Amino acid sequence: MKSIVRILVILVFSSPVISWANQPDTHPFNSAIGLTVGYGTQDFGLLHLGVQYYYKVLIHQIHYSVPVLKYQKLRTDALIGIQYNITEYYKSFDCTVPLYSHEHGFNIGSITSYQIGNNIKNVYVLVSLAGLFINNAPDRQSNGFIFSDNIGIGITIHMINNIDISPQFGFRHISNAGIKSPNGGIHNWVISVGCIYNL
């Protein structure tokens, strides 16, 4: 997963440099489809959660968004997505051999954005809730159905024609709301990059 993290970091920090398009209207009030790839961890350098577990996640999401509100430079879109995630974890904190599993399910949420310009189109805040099934997890969290609470901040960068890219940094919490024990919950910092096609 380390090579994937390096690729995501390069994309996030190089995307403003490689944005070249300057269309007359890059803010149409329309729906969009996209693909987002992200990486979640407990440790992003100085941003260390200080928890006693190890759970990395490689997130893949296909999503559809539709605008619901626009006022001057503010806009809110509703979002629905399908996720398939690959996980790497230790069964307990004193284990040294990583195990691998997966998560899958649906995600719904909202994106509130503030328009900036044509190349860097907007900054936004994303809030979403996913219902996922996890196959295996550390001892602190039971398998089966879980909720994933997500919040992220990012920018949307116009590339060419109807295509945008969207680097994002966020936080994710998964647990099952007490449906089944154990329910210790798992936290992740998440860095991601999305490719968006405006319909």
Tab-separated table of C-alpha atoms in Angstrom:
chain	number	residue	atom	x	y	z
A	1	MET	CA	0.000	0.000	0.000
A	2	LYS	CA	2.978	2.372	0.457
A	3	SER	CA	3.403	2.842	-3.299
A	4	ILE	CA	-0.296	3.709	-3.607
A	5	VAL	CA	0.073	6.328	-0.871
A	6	ARG	CA	3.007	7.914	-2.718
A	7	ILE	CA	0.963	8.103	-5.937
A	8	LEU	CA	-1.980	9.734	-4.124
A	9	VAL	CA	0.276	12.308	-2.449
A	10	ILE	CA	1.899	13.177	-5.793
A	11	LEU	CA	-1.510	13.614	-7.429
A	12	VAL	CA	-2.813	15.799	-4.610
A	13	PHE	CA	0.134	18.189	-4.610
A	14	SER	CA	0.795	18.267	-8.360
A	15	SER	CA	-2.804	18.681	-9.543
A	16	PRO	CA	-2.918	22.508	-9.277
A	17	VAL	CA	0.264	22.684	-11.386
A	18	ILE	CA	-1.024	20.493	-14.206
A	19	SER	CA	-4.408	22.216	-14.474
A	20	TRP	CA	-4.363	24.000	-17.816
A	21	ALA	CA	-7.955	24.489	-18.994
A	22	ASN	CA	-9.695	27.866	-18.874
A	23	GLN	CA	-13.246	27.342	-20.018
A	24	PRO	CA	-15.681	30.297	-20.027
A	25	ASP	CA	-18.143	28.456	-17.764
A	26	THR	CA	-16.771	25.782	-15.458
A	27	HIS	CA	-19.597	26.066	-12.904
A	28	PRO	CA	-22.691	24.619	-14.612
A	29	PHE	CA	-25.534	23.625	-12.285
A	30	ASN	CA	-25.550	19.984	-13.351
A	31	SER	CA	-25.084	16.463	-12.042
A	32	ALA	CA	-21.845	14.489	-12.199
A	33	ILE	CA	-20.429	10.979	-11.973
A	34	GLY	CA	-17.022	10.109	-10.620
A	35	LEU	CA	-14.483	7.630	-9.344
A	36	THR	CA	-12.567	8.274	-6.119
A	37	VAL	CA	-9.577	6.345	-4.777
A	38	GLY	CA	-8.392	6.971	-1.229
A	39	TYR	CA	-6.072	5.667	1.456
A	40	GLY	CA	-6.897	5.589	5.163
A	41	THR	CA	-4.444	5.188	8.030
A	42	GLN	CA	-4.003	6.028	11.704
A	43	ASP	CA	-0.716	7.834	11.091
A	44	PHE	CA	-0.054	10.706	8.673
A	45	GLY	CA	3.233	11.985	10.068
A	46	LEU	CA	2.415	14.586	12.721
A	47	LEU	CA	-1.269	13.689	12.432
A	48	HIS	CA	-1.087	10.545	14.554
A	49	LEU	CA	-4.282	9.325	16.200
A	50	GLY	CA	-2.356	7.605	19.008
A	51	VAL	CA	-4.620	4.543	19.019
A	52	GLN	CA	-3.740	0.964	19.981
A	53	TYR	CA	-4.749	-0.702	16.720
A	54	TYR	CA	-3.635	-0.944	13.094
A	55	TYR	CA	-6.209	-0.728	10.294
A	56	LYS	CA	-5.324	0.593	6.837
A	57	VAL	CA	-7.938	0.907	4.109
A	58	LEU	CA	-7.727	1.434	0.343
A	59	ILE	CA	-11.029	3.021	-0.685
A	60	HIS	CA	-12.654	2.731	-4.128
A	61	GLN	CA	-15.915	4.577	-4.732
A	62	ILE	CA	-18.081	5.153	-7.801
A	63	HIS	CA	-20.415	8.051	-7.085
A	64	TYR	CA	-23.172	10.199	-8.554
A	65	SER	CA	-23.957	13.721	-7.388
A	66	VAL	CA	-26.874	16.010	-8.155
A	67	PRO	CA	-27.166	19.722	-7.282
A	68	VAL	CA	-29.934	20.612	-4.839
A	69	LEU	CA	-29.215	24.240	-3.889
A	70	LYS	CA	-27.258	27.192	-5.236
A	71	TYR	CA	-26.983	30.689	-3.774
A	72	GLN	CA	-24.476	33.080	-5.291
A	73	LYS	CA	-21.108	31.274	-4.900
A	74	LEU	CA	-22.401	28.619	-2.501
A	75	ARG	CA	-23.704	25.286	-3.756
A	76	THR	CA	-24.881	22.041	-2.175
A	77	ASP	CA	-24.972	18.679	-3.963
A	78	ALA	CA	-26.433	15.375	-2.805
A	79	LEU	CA	-24.178	12.357	-3.302
A	80	ILE	CA	-24.697	8.609	-3.497
A	81	GLY	CA	-21.911	6.102	-3.997
A	82	ILE	CA	-20.939	2.442	-4.078
A	83	GLN	CA	-17.776	1.445	-2.217
A	84	TYR	CA	-15.435	-1.514	-2.368
A	85	ASN	CA	-12.509	-1.181	0.031
A	86	ILE	CA	-9.455	-3.352	0.680
A	87	THR	CA	-8.158	-3.443	4.248
A	88	GLU	CA	-4.900	-4.353	5.957
A	89	TYR	CA	-4.964	-4.877	9.728
A	90	TYR	CA	-3.506	-6.608	12.771
A	91	LYS	CA	-5.918	-8.812	14.684
A	92	SER	CA	-4.528	-7.375	17.917
A	93	PHE	CA	-2.016	-4.606	18.574
A	94	ASP	CA	0.788	-6.995	19.590
A	95	CYS	CA	0.539	-8.992	16.333
A	96	THR	CA	3.277	-8.539	13.733
A	97	VAL	CA	1.754	-10.289	10.705
A	98	PRO	CA	-0.779	-8.179	8.766
A	99	LEU	CA	-4.050	-9.703	7.585
A	100	TYR	CA	-6.143	-8.605	4.604
A	101	SER	CA	-9.876	-8.252	4.112
A	102	HIS	CA	-12.461	-6.011	2.446
A	103	GLU	CA	-15.447	-3.733	2.997
A	104	HIS	CA	-18.355	-3.077	0.628
A	105	GLY	CA	-21.570	-1.073	0.682
A	106	PHE	CA	-23.327	2.226	-0.077
A	107	ASN	CA	-22.525	5.817	0.832
A	108	ILE	CA	-24.836	8.863	0.916
A	109	GLY	CA	-23.975	12.431	1.785
A	110	SER	CA	-23.763	16.080	0.813
A	111	ILE	CA	-21.084	18.354	-0.616
A	112	THR	CA	-21.188	22.077	0.159
A	113	SER	CA	-18.833	24.098	-2.033
A	114	TYR	CA	-17.749	27.711	-2.451
A	115	GLN	CA	-16.893	28.872	-5.955
A	116	ILE	CA	-13.400	30.330	-6.457
A	117	GLY	CA	-12.488	30.526	-10.153
A	118	ASN	CA	-12.228	28.604	-13.394
A	119	ASN	CA	-9.154	26.390	-12.966
A	120	ILE	CA	-9.465	25.856	-9.220
A	121	LYS	CA	-13.248	25.799	-9.268
A	122	ASN	CA	-14.135	25.544	-5.594
A	123	VAL	CA	-13.310	24.490	-2.081
A	124	TYR	CA	-15.759	22.135	-0.413
A	125	VAL	CA	-16.769	20.225	2.680
A	126	LEU	CA	-18.128	16.695	2.331
A	127	VAL	CA	-20.201	14.938	4.996
A	128	SER	CA	-21.448	11.395	4.397
A	129	LEU	CA	-22.702	8.216	6.027
A	130	ALA	CA	-22.032	4.761	4.618
A	131	GLY	CA	-23.544	1.403	5.425
A	132	LEU	CA	-20.813	-1.192	4.904
A	133	PHE	CA	-20.219	-4.878	5.466
A	134	ILE	CA	-16.744	-5.733	6.746
A	135	ASN	CA	-15.433	-9.247	6.377
A	136	ASN	CA	-12.770	-9.113	9.098
A	137	ALA	CA	-11.426	-6.501	11.503
A	138	PRO	CA	-9.223	-6.113	14.594
A	139	ASP	CA	-10.472	-7.741	17.794
A	140	ARG	CA	-11.911	-4.419	19.012
A	141	GLN	CA	-14.546	-4.367	16.226
A	142	SER	CA	-17.017	-7.111	15.266
A	143	ASN	CA	-17.462	-8.246	11.689
A	144	GLY	CA	-20.608	-7.684	9.666
A	145	PHE	CA	-22.632	-4.511	9.189
A	146	ILE	CA	-21.094	-1.198	10.241
A	147	PHE	CA	-21.688	2.507	9.763
A	148	SER	CA	-18.967	4.728	8.348
A	149	ASP	CA	-19.129	8.426	9.311
A	150	ASN	CA	-17.037	10.585	6.985
A	151	ILE	CA	-16.026	14.226	6.792
A	152	GLY	CA	-13.605	15.738	4.305
A	153	ILE	CA	-12.329	19.009	2.880
A	154	GLY	CA	-11.015	19.418	-0.634
A	155	ILE	CA	-10.786	21.416	-3.827
A	156	THR	CA	-12.171	20.816	-7.312
A	157	ILE	CA	-9.774	21.495	-10.186
A	158	HIS	CA	-11.000	21.842	-13.769
A	159	MET	CA	-8.845	19.874	-16.211
A	160	ILE	CA	-10.355	19.767	-19.704
A	161	ASN	CA	-13.838	19.784	-21.241
A	162	ASN	CA	-16.195	18.198	-18.663
A	163	ILE	CA	-13.494	16.591	-16.525
A	164	ASP	CA	-12.429	17.724	-13.045
A	165	ILE	CA	-10.167	16.221	-10.416
A	166	SER	CA	-10.746	16.538	-6.701
A	167	PRO	CA	-8.012	16.009	-4.064
A	168	GLN	CA	-9.411	15.640	-0.549
A	169	PHE	CA	-8.286	15.105	3.039
A	170	GLY	CA	-10.676	13.769	5.655
A	171	PHE	CA	-11.506	11.662	8.678
A	172	ARG	CA	-13.471	8.402	8.890
A	173	HIS	CA	-15.012	6.581	11.867
A	174	ILE	CA	-16.521	3.107	11.597
A	175	SER	CA	-18.603	1.278	14.204
A	176	ASN	CA	-21.914	-0.577	14.344
A	177	ALA	CA	-23.836	1.716	16.751
A	178	GLY	CA	-23.966	-1.014	19.390
A	179	ILE	CA	-25.753	-3.582	17.216
A	180	LYS	CA	-23.148	-6.234	18.008
A	181	SER	CA	-20.222	-6.571	20.408
A	182	PRO	CA	-17.371	-5.784	20.416
A	183	ASN	CA	-17.888	-2.265	19.096
A	184	GLY	CA	-14.709	-0.350	19.879
A	185	GLY	CA	-14.773	1.591	16.609
A	186	ILE	CA	-11.955	2.351	14.187
A	187	HIS	CA	-10.671	5.778	13.117
A	188	ASN	CA	-8.771	6.694	9.950
A	189	TRP	CA	-7.283	9.789	8.414
A	190	VAL	CA	-8.091	9.567	4.687
A	191	ILE	CA	-6.366	11.145	1.689
A	192	SER	CA	-8.076	10.693	-1.682
A	193	VAL	CA	-8.260	11.861	-5.285
A	194	GLY	CA	-11.416	11.806	-7.395
A	195	CYS	CA	-11.948	12.060	-11.148
A	196	ILE	CA	-15.281	13.712	-11.973
A	197	TYR	CA	-17.216	13.887	-15.246
A	198	ASN	CA	-19.843	16.644	-15.389
A	199	LEU	CA	-22.984	15.510	-17.206
